[in-house]
XYZ file of C-alpha atoms in Angstrom:
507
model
C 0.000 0.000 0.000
C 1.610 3.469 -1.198
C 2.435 5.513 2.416
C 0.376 8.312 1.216
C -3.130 6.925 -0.172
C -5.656 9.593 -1.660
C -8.527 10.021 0.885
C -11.469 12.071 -0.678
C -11.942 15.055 1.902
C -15.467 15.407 3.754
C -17.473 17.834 2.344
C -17.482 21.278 3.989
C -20.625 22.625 6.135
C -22.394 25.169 3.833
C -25.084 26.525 6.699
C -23.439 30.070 6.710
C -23.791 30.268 2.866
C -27.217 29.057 2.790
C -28.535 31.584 5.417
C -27.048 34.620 3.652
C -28.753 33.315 0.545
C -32.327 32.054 1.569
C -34.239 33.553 4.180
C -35.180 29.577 5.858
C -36.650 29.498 9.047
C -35.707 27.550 11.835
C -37.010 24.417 11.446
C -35.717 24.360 7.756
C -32.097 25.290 8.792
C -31.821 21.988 11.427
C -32.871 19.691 8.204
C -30.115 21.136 6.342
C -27.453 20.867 9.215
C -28.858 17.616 10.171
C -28.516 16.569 6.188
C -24.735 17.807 6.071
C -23.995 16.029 9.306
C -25.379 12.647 7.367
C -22.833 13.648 4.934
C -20.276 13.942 6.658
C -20.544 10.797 8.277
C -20.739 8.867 4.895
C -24.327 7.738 4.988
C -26.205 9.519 2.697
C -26.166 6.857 0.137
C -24.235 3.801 -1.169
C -22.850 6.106 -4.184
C -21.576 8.486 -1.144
C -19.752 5.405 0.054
C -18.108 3.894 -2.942
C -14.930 5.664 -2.502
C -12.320 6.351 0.444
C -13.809 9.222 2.973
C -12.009 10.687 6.065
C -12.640 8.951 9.068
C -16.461 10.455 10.253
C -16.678 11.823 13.919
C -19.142 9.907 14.520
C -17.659 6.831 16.019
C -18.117 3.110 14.378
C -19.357 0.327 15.943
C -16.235 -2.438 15.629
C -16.408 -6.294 15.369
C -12.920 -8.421 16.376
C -13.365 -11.969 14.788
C -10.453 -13.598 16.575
C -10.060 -17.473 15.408
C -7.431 -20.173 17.247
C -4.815 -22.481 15.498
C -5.228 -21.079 11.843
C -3.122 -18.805 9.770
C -2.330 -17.837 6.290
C -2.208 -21.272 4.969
C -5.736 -21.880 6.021
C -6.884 -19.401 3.378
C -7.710 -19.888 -0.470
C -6.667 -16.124 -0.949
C -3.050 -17.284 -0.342
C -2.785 -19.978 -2.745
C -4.244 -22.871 -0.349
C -5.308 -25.359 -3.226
C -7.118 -27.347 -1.070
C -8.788 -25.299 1.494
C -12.627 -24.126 1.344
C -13.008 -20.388 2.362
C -15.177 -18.392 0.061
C -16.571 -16.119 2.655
C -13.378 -14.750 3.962
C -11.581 -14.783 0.601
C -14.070 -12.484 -0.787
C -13.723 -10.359 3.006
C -10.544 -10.052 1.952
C -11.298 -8.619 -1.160
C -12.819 -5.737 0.891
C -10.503 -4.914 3.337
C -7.288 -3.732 3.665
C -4.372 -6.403 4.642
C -2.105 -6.183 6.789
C 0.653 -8.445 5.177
C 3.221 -8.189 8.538
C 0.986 -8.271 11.418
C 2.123 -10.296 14.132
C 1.056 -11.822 17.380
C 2.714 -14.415 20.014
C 3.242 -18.241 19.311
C 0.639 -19.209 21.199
C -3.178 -19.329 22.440
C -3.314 -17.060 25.920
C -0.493 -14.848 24.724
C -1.995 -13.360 22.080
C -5.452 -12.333 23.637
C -2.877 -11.104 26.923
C -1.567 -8.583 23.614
C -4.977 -7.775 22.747
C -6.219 -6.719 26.022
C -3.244 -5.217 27.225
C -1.509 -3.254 24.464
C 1.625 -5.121 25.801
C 4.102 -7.638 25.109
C 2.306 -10.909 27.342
C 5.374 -11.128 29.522
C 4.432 -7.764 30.932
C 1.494 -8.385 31.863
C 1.861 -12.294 33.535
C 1.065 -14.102 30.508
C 3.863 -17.116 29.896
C 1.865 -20.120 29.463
C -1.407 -21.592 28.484
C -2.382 -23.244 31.667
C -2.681 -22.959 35.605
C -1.933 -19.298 36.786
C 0.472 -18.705 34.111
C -2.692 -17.553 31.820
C -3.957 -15.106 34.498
C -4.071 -11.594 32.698
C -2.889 -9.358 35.827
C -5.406 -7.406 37.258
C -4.068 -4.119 38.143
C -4.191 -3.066 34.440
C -6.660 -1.592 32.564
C -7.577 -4.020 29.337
C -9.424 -3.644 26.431
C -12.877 -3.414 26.959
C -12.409 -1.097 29.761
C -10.775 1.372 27.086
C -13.952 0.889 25.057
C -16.181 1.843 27.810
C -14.657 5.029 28.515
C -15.543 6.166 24.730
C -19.032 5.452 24.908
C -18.697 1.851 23.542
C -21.475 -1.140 24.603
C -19.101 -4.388 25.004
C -19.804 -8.089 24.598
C -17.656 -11.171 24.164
C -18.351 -14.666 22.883
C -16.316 -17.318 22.821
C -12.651 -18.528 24.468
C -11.687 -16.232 27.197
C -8.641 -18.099 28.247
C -7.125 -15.103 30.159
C -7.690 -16.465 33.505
C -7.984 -19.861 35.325
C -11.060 -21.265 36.527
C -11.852 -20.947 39.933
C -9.554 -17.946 40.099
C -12.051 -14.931 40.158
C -9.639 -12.773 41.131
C -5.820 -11.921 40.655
C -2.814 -11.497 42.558
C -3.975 -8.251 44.486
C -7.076 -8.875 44.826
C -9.183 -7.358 41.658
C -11.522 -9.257 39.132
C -10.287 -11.622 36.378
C -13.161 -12.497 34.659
C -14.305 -10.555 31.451
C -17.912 -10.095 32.757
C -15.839 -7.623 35.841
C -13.805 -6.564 33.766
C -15.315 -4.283 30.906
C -17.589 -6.624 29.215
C -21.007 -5.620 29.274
C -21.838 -9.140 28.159
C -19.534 -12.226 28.230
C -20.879 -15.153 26.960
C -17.702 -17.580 27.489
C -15.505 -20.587 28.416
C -12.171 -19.828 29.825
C -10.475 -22.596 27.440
C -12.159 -24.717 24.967
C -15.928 -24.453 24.159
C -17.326 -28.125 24.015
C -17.989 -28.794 20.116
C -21.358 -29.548 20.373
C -24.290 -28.175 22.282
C -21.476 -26.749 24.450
C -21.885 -24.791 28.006
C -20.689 -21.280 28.583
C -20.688 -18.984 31.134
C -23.161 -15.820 30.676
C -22.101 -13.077 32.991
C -20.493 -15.595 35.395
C -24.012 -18.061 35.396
C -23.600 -21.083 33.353
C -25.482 -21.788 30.765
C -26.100 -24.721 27.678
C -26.646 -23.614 24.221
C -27.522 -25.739 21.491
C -25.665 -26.344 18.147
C -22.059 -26.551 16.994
C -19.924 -24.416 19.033
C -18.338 -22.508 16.007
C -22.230 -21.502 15.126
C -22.976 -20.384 18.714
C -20.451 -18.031 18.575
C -21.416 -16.091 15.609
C -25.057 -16.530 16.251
C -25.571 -15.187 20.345
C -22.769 -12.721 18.951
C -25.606 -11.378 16.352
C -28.084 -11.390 18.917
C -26.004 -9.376 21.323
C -25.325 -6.631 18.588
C -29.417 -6.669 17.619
C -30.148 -6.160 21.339
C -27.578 -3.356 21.311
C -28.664 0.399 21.549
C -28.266 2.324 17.977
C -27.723 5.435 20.265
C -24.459 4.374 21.241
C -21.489 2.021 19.698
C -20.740 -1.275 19.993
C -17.481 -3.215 20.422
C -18.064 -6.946 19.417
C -15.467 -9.613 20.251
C -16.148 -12.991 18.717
C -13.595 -15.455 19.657
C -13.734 -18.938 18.378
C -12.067 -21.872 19.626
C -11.797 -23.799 16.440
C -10.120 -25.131 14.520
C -8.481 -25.915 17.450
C -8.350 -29.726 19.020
C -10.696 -31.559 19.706
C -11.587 -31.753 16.110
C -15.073 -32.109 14.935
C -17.604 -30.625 12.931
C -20.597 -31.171 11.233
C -20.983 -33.763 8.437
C -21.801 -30.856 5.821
C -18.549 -29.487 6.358
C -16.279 -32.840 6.515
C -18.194 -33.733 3.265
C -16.404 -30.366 1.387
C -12.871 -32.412 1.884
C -14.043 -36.175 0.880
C -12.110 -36.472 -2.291
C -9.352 -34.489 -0.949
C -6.032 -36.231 -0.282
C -5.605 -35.406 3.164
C -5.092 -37.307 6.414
C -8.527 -37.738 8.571
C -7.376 -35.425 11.151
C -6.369 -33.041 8.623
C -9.873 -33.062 6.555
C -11.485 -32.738 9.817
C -9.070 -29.729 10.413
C -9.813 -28.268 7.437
C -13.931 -28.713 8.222
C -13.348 -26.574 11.343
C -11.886 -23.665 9.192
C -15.126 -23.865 6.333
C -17.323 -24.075 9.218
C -15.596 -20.701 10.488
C -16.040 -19.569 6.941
C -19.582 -20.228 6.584
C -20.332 -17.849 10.023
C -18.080 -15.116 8.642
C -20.063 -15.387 5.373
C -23.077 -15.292 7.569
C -22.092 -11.930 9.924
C -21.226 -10.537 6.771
C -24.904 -10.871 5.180
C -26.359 -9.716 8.517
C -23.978 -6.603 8.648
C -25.207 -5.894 4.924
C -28.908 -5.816 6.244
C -28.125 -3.577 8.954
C -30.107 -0.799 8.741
C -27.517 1.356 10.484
C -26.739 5.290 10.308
C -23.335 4.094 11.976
C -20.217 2.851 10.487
C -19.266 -0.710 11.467
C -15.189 -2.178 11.450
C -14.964 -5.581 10.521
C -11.493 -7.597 11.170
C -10.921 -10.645 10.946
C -7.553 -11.944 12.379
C -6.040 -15.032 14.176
C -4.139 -16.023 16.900
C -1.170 -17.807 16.405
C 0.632 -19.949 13.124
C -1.047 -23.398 12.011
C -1.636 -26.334 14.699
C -3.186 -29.655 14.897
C -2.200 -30.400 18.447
C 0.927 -28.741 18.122
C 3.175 -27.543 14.777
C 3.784 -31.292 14.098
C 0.325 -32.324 13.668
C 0.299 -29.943 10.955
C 3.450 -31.182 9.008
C 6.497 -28.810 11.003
C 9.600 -30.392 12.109
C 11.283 -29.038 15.546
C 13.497 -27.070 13.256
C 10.150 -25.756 11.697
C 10.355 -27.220 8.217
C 7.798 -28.565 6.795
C 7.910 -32.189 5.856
C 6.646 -33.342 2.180
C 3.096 -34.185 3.462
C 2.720 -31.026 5.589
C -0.241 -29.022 5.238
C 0.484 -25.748 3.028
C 1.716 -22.746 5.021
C 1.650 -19.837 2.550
C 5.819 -20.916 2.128
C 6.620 -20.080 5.922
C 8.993 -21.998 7.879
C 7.227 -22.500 11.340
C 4.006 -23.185 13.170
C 2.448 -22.676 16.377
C 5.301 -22.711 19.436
C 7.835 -22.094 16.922
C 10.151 -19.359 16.661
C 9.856 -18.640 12.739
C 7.575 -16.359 11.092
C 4.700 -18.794 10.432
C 4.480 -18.944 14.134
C 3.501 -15.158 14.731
C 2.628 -13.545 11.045
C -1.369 -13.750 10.910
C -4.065 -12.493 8.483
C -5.279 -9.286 9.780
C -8.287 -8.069 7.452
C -9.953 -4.555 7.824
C -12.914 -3.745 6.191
C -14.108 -0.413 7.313
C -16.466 0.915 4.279
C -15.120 4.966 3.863
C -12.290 4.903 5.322
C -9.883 1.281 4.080
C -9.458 0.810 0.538
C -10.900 -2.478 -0.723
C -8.374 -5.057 -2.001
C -5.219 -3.470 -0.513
C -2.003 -4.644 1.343
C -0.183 -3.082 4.006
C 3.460 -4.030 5.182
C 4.058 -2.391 8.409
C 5.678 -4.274 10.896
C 2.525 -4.739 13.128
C 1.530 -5.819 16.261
C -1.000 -7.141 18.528
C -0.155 -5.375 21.227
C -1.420 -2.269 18.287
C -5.072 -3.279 18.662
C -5.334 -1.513 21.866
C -3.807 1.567 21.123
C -6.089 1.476 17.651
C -9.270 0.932 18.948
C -8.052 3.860 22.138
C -7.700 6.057 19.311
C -11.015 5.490 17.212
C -12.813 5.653 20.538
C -10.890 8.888 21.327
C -9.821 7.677 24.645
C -6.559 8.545 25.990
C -4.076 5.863 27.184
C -0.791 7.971 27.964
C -0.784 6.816 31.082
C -0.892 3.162 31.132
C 2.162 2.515 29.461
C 1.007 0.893 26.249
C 3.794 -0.903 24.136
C 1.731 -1.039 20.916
C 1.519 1.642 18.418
C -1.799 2.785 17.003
C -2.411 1.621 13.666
C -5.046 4.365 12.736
C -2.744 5.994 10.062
C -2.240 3.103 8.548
C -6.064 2.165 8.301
C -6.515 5.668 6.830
C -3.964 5.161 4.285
C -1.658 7.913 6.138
C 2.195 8.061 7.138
C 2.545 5.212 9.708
C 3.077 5.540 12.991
C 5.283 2.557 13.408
C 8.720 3.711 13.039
C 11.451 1.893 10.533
C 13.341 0.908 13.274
C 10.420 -1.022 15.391
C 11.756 -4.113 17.087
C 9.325 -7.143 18.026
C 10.318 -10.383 20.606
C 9.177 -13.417 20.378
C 8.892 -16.205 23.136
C 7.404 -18.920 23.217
C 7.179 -19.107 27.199
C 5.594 -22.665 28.314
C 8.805 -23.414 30.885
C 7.391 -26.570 32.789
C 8.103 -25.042 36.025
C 8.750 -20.720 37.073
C 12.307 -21.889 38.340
C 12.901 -22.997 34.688
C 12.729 -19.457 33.082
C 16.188 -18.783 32.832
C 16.911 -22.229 31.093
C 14.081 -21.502 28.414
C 15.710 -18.168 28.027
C 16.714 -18.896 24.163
C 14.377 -21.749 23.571
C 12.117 -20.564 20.684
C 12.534 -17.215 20.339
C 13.250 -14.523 18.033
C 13.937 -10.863 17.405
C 13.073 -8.979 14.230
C 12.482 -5.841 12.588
C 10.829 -5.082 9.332
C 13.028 -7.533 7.124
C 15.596 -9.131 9.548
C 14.944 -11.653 12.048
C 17.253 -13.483 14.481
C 15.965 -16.653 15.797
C 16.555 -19.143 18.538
C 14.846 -22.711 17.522
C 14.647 -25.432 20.303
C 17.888 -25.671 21.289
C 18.706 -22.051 21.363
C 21.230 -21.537 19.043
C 20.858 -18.002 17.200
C 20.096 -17.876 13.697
C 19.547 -14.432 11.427
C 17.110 -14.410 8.244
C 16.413 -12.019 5.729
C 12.610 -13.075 6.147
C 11.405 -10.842 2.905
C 13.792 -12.536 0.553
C 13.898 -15.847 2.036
C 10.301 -16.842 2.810
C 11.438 -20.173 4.031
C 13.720 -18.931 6.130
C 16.307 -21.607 5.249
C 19.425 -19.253 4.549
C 21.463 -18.157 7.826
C 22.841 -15.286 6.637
C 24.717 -14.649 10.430
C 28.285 -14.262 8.818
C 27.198 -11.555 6.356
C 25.481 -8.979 9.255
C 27.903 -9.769 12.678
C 26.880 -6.273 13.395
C 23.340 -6.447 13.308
C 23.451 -9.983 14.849
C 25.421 -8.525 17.893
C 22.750 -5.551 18.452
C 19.648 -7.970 18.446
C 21.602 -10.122 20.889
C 22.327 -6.862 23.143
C 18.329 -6.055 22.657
C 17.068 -9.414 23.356
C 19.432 -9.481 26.310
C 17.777 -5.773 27.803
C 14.166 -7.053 26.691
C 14.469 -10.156 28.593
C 15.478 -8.491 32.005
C 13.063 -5.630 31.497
C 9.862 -8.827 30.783
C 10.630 -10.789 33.763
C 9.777 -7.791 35.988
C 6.425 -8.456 34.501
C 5.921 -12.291 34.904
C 3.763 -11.757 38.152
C 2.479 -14.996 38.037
C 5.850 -16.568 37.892
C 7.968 -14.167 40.226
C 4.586 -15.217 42.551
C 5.614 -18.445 42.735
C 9.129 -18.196 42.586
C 8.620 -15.550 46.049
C 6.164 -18.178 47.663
C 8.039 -21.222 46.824
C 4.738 -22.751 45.694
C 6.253 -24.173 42.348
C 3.354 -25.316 40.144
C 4.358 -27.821 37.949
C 2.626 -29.310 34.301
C 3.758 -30.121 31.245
C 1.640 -29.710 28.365
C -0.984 -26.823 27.614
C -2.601 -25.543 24.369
């Protein structure tokens, strides 16, 4: 996308004009301003909307489709020859791409980015299980943002921020997304059960009926129709397929029957069309909408491709794929892995005025940057919370980026079996990398650099030919990883207590 896209300016307020012209009264004046005002906003008509407009002032309602275990591969937009996703191929069509977007290696990390505007170390996040997924509570998240701008919040789907049966955190405040912004959370803190599963509402279980990928979607819809049209909305719909356990209707296994895939795989793949089919679904419902208010769409997910774990879906512990792997848009790496097709996700934005349909965007993003985004459309300040993420409003807009050329992201995949472990998993899949560079660390921890742009496959160490840039990521891992442990509450908690929790395994 060219730094400086063309954005059509709103039209200009002519009241003054048409008073010293037209002797109106009153009444006839309001019609007018209330007419420009429409205008302004960008919903006069669909032929008002059909090209680029400057963001409106009045503020859009926003919709986060966050899915688990899928990535670029799992799309037929990249080249997937196998793979059954109409509905979000032709999304993508409409939105604006974000083509270096990145989030962490794994489930619980990611939403910790989301809701914090922070790197997942700062903020307790390490792991996917026990305490280790507790989001600390003396920050303010997400939704809370939202709710200072006006916005109406509800959730559905995989939480997976805090442990059951822990209600609150480590100094005392809630954990739970109902206490903690939501308006409405209609959730399970890991896994939803595939079918006819049971989720908590507000904190009070309750069973819903049909395939967990459709309940999401659907009591999603209904919480948006039973929202007020005087004031936004901020939607988060977060699946927990195609995550393990896999299953899914017959109507979707029987897209893959002639395929030549594995069972687990077609069954994989049956997940991701049934997460089509809803997106194809909330997209027909938005177009019936009846709305004088914008609406965001994005659709993005959280972490590289899984089938209980990066070998299930064909990776290697050095992150290659092996001949009968599933296709991974030519990344090395899945989830838990240190290589770029273990953090570089789709992130689609379809925002009718404002994003250019059918566009691509390279900056070196973020999910920590969804906070700070969302602060900034909501017109809520956050200078004081110490966000790490940049807002990617300029970008959206089509405007100079905020994100600065020299913009260093970390990697980690956390998961020590044990808090007195951390300094052992120091190097253990992780990375460092910048907009083209990226220095990695696979299981064993020995340091590799990549020119990720040129070498999609990241199979050419090209250490001997930058020493200098390989010693300056090393000095910057070294000052990130001091400066994230002061964060790891959860671990430094146990580490203080002595109360060593110990598990292998997690999702």
């Amino acid at each position: 996308m060219e730094e400086n896209h063309p954005l059509l300016k709103s039209r200009q307020p002519q009241s003054k004009k048409l008073i010293k012209e037209h002797s109106m009264n009153t009444q006839k004046i309001i019609t007018m301003l209330t007419v420009v005002a429409l205008a302004l906003a960008g919903q006069l008509s669909a032929a008002e909307n059909s090209k680029p407009l400057a963001v409106s002032k009045s503020k859009p309602n926003i919709i986060l489709v966050l899915t688990d275990d899928m990535a670029w591969g799992e799309l037929g937009m990249s080249g997937n020859p196998k793979i059954k996703t109409p509905n979000i191929d032709r999304l993508s069509k409409e939105s604006l791409r974000f083509t270096n977007f990145n989030v962490a290696p794994t489930c619980a990390p990611s939403r910790a980015q989301i809701m914090s505007g922070k790197h997942e170390f700062s903020v307790g996040v390490t792991h996917t299980i026990l305490d280790r997924m507790n989001l600390r509570d003396d920050i303010t998240i997400l939704p809370q943002i939202m709710k200072q701008g006006g916005y109406q919040t509800g959730m559905v789907g995989k939480w997976h921020l805090s442990e059951p049966g822990h209600k609150t955190g480590l100094t005392g405040k809630p954990l739970e997304p109902h206490r903690r912004g939501f308006d409405t959370a209609i959730y399970t803190f890991n896994q939803l059960g595939r079918f006819n599963p049971t989720l908590s509402h507000n904190g009070k279980n309750s069973k819903y009926e049909g395939y967990c990928g459709d309940v999401v979607f659907d009591e999603g819809i209904k919480w948006m129709e039973s929202c007020s049209k005087e004031k936004p909305y901020f939607a988060y719909l977060a699946t927990s397929i195609p995550h393990t356990p896999l299953a899914a209707p017959q109507r979707y296994k029987d897209l893959y029957s002639g395929a030549k895939l594995k069972n687990n795989e077609k069954n994989y793949y049956a997940m991701i069309s049934a997460v089509d089919e809803n997106i194809g679904k909330l997209m027909t419902w938005m177009a019936s909408r009846k709305d004088d208010r914008e609406t965001i769409l994005i659709f993005m997910t959280d972490n590289g491709h899984a089938i209980s774990g990066p070998d299930g879906a064909g990776h290697s512990r050095d992150g290659r794929l092996k001949k009968n792997g599933l296709y991974n848009f030519g990344f090395r790496g899945g989830k838990t892995q240190s290589w770029r097709g273990a953090t570089c996700v789709p992130f689609l934005i379809r925002w009718p005025g404002v994003t250019t349909s059918n566009t691509e965007n390279n900056t070196l993003a973020s999910g920590m940057d969804i906070l700070p985004t969302f602060a900034e459309i909501a017109g809520v300040g956050i200078d004081d919370l110490g966000v790490q993420g940049v807002s990617l409003l300029p970008d959206i807009k089509g405007e100079k980026s905020n994100v600065t050329k020299d913009r260093l992201l970390f990697s980690h995949v956390g998961r020590w079996n044990a808090s007195d472990l951390m300094e052992t998993y120091k190097y253990r899949y992780a990375a460092i990398f910048n907009n083209r560079y990226r220095l990695t660390w696979g299981e064993k921890g020995h340091p590799e650099l990549k020119d990720y742009l040129n070498d999609r496959e990241e199979e050419k160490d090209i250490t001997s030919e930058h020493p200098e840039l390989v010693q300056r990521f090393k000095q910057e891992y070294e000052k990130w990883w001091e400066a994230a442990k002061t964060g790891m509450v959860n671990d430094l908690h146990q580490l203080k207590t002595g109360k060593i929790k110990r598990r292998k395994g997690g999702d």
